[in-house]
Amino acid sequence: MDNVSKAVQYYENGYKCSQAVFAAFAERFGITEKQALQIGSCFGGGMGKGEVCGACTGALMVLGMKYGQFDLNDNESRAKSGSMAVKFLDEFEKRKNSYICRDILGCDLRTEEGKIFARSNGLFKTLCPEMVRTAAEILMEMLGSEG
C-alpha cells in the first residue's frame, strides 16, 4: 500500500490527522508505527485549537525526519528544513486555500459550538480525509523530487 493510501486508511480507522500522516511515512525514517502514533497524537485538529492543520503538522514531522537539524554546527540542514517546511505549507495553502484548521473547517474548534458544528456537519469525515490525502500527496512529491 502506498503512503497516501496508508495515511487515509489510518485516518479512516480513527487516528487523528497528524497521526495518520506521520505514521504513514514513519517506518521510512526508522520510526515505529507506535512511536509515530504517540508523537503525532497531540497535533490533530490544529493542536485541538484549530491552528495549523494536523495533517500539515504530521507532514512537517516527516520533513523534519528527512531534513531536520540535529547537529548545532550544521546550518545547512537548519536552512533546508526551514525552507522545506515553508515549501510544504505554501503548496498546501495553494491547493486548499489555507493550512489553518479553523479556516478549512469553517468553525472554531476552540469552542464547544465549533466542535458540535464540525461533528454535526460531518466535517471530520468529509473535509479531513481530503486534507490527509493532500498532505500525503504533497509529501510524496517533495520526497520524490529530493530522491
PDB file of N, CA and C in Angstrom, residues 106-121 123:
ATOM      1  N   GLY A 106     -14.172  25.890   8.684  1.00  0.00           N
ATOM      2  CA  GLY A 106     -15.206  26.927   8.759  1.00  0.00           C
ATOM      3  C   GLY A 106     -15.862  27.007  10.126  1.00  0.00           C
ATOM      4  N   CYS A 107     -15.141  26.565  11.146  1.00  0.00           N
ATOM      5  CA  CYS A 107     -15.639  26.662  12.516  1.00  0.00           C
ATOM      6  C   CYS A 107     -14.451  26.701  13.467  1.00  0.00           C
ATOM      7  N   ASP A 108     -14.715  27.096  14.686  1.00  0.00           N
ATOM      8  CA  ASP A 108     -13.658  27.289  15.669  1.00  0.00           C
ATOM      9  C   ASP A 108     -13.668  26.142  16.678  1.00  0.00           C
ATOM     10  N   LEU A 109     -12.701  25.256  16.573  1.00  0.00           N
ATOM     11  CA  LEU A 109     -12.622  24.105  17.463  1.00  0.00           C
ATOM     12  C   LEU A 109     -12.239  24.473  18.893  1.00  0.00           C
ATOM     13  N   ARG A 110     -11.952  25.728  19.135  1.00  0.00           N
ATOM     14  CA  ARG A 110     -11.666  26.180  20.499  1.00  0.00           C
ATOM     15  C   ARG A 110     -12.942  26.305  21.314  1.00  0.00           C
ATOM     16  N   THR A 111     -14.089  26.296  20.622  1.00  0.00           N
ATOM     17  CA  THR A 111     -15.371  26.424  21.315  1.00  0.00           C
ATOM     18  C   THR A 111     -16.165  25.127  21.210  1.00  0.00           C
ATOM     19  N   GLU A 112     -17.028  24.920  22.187  1.00  0.00           N
ATOM     20  CA  GLU A 112     -17.906  23.737  22.153  1.00  0.00           C
ATOM     21  C   GLU A 112     -18.839  23.818  20.948  1.00  0.00           C
ATOM     22  N   GLU A 113     -19.283  25.034  20.628  1.00  0.00           N
ATOM     23  CA  GLU A 113     -20.171  25.217  19.473  1.00  0.00           C
ATOM     24  C   GLU A 113     -19.472  24.819  18.180  1.00  0.00           C
ATOM     25  N   GLY A 114     -18.203  25.185  18.079  1.00  0.00           N
ATOM     26  CA  GLY A 114     -17.434  24.824  16.890  1.00  0.00           C
ATOM     27  C   GLY A 114     -17.250  23.326  16.756  1.00  0.00           C
ATOM     28  N   LYS A 115     -16.968  22.667  17.870  1.00  0.00           N
ATOM     29  CA  LYS A 115     -16.813  21.206  17.852  1.00  0.00           C
ATOM     30  C   LYS A 115     -18.113  20.521  17.454  1.00  0.00           C
ATOM     31  N   ILE A 116     -19.222  21.011  18.017  1.00  0.00           N
ATOM     32  CA  ILE A 116     -20.539  20.448  17.688  1.00  0.00           C
ATOM     33  C   ILE A 116     -20.847  20.675  16.211  1.00  0.00           C
ATOM     34  N   PHE A 117     -20.555  21.874  15.714  1.00  0.00           N
ATOM     35  CA  PHE A 117     -20.794  22.190  14.303  1.00  0.00           C
ATOM     36  C   PHE A 117     -20.004  21.240  13.400  1.00  0.00           C
ATOM     37  N   ALA A 118     -18.722  21.049  13.721  1.00  0.00           N
ATOM     38  CA  ALA A 118     -17.875  20.169  12.898  1.00  0.00           C
ATOM     39  C   ALA A 118     -18.410  18.744  12.894  1.00  0.00           C
ATOM     40  N   ARG A 119     -18.768  18.247  14.065  1.00  0.00           N
ATOM     41  CA  ARG A 119     -19.282  16.871  14.153  1.00  0.00           C
ATOM     42  C   ARG A 119     -20.637  16.730  13.470  1.00  0.00           C
ATOM     43  N   SER A 120     -21.551  17.647  13.743  1.00  0.00           N
ATOM     44  CA  SER A 120     -22.910  17.522  13.197  1.00  0.00           C
ATOM     45  C   SER A 120     -22.950  17.713  11.684  1.00  0.00           C
ATOM     46  N   ASN A 121     -21.965  18.400  11.140  1.00  0.00           N
ATOM     47  CA  ASN A 121     -21.905  18.580   9.687  1.00  0.00           C
ATOM     48  C   ASN A 121     -20.964  17.589   9.005  1.00  0.00           C
ATOM     49  N   LEU A 123     -17.803  17.187   9.154  1.00  0.00           N
ATOM     50  CA  LEU A 123     -16.578  17.760   8.589  1.00  0.00           C
ATOM     51  C   LEU A 123     -15.362  16.867   8.797  1.00  0.00           C
TER      52      LEU A 123
END
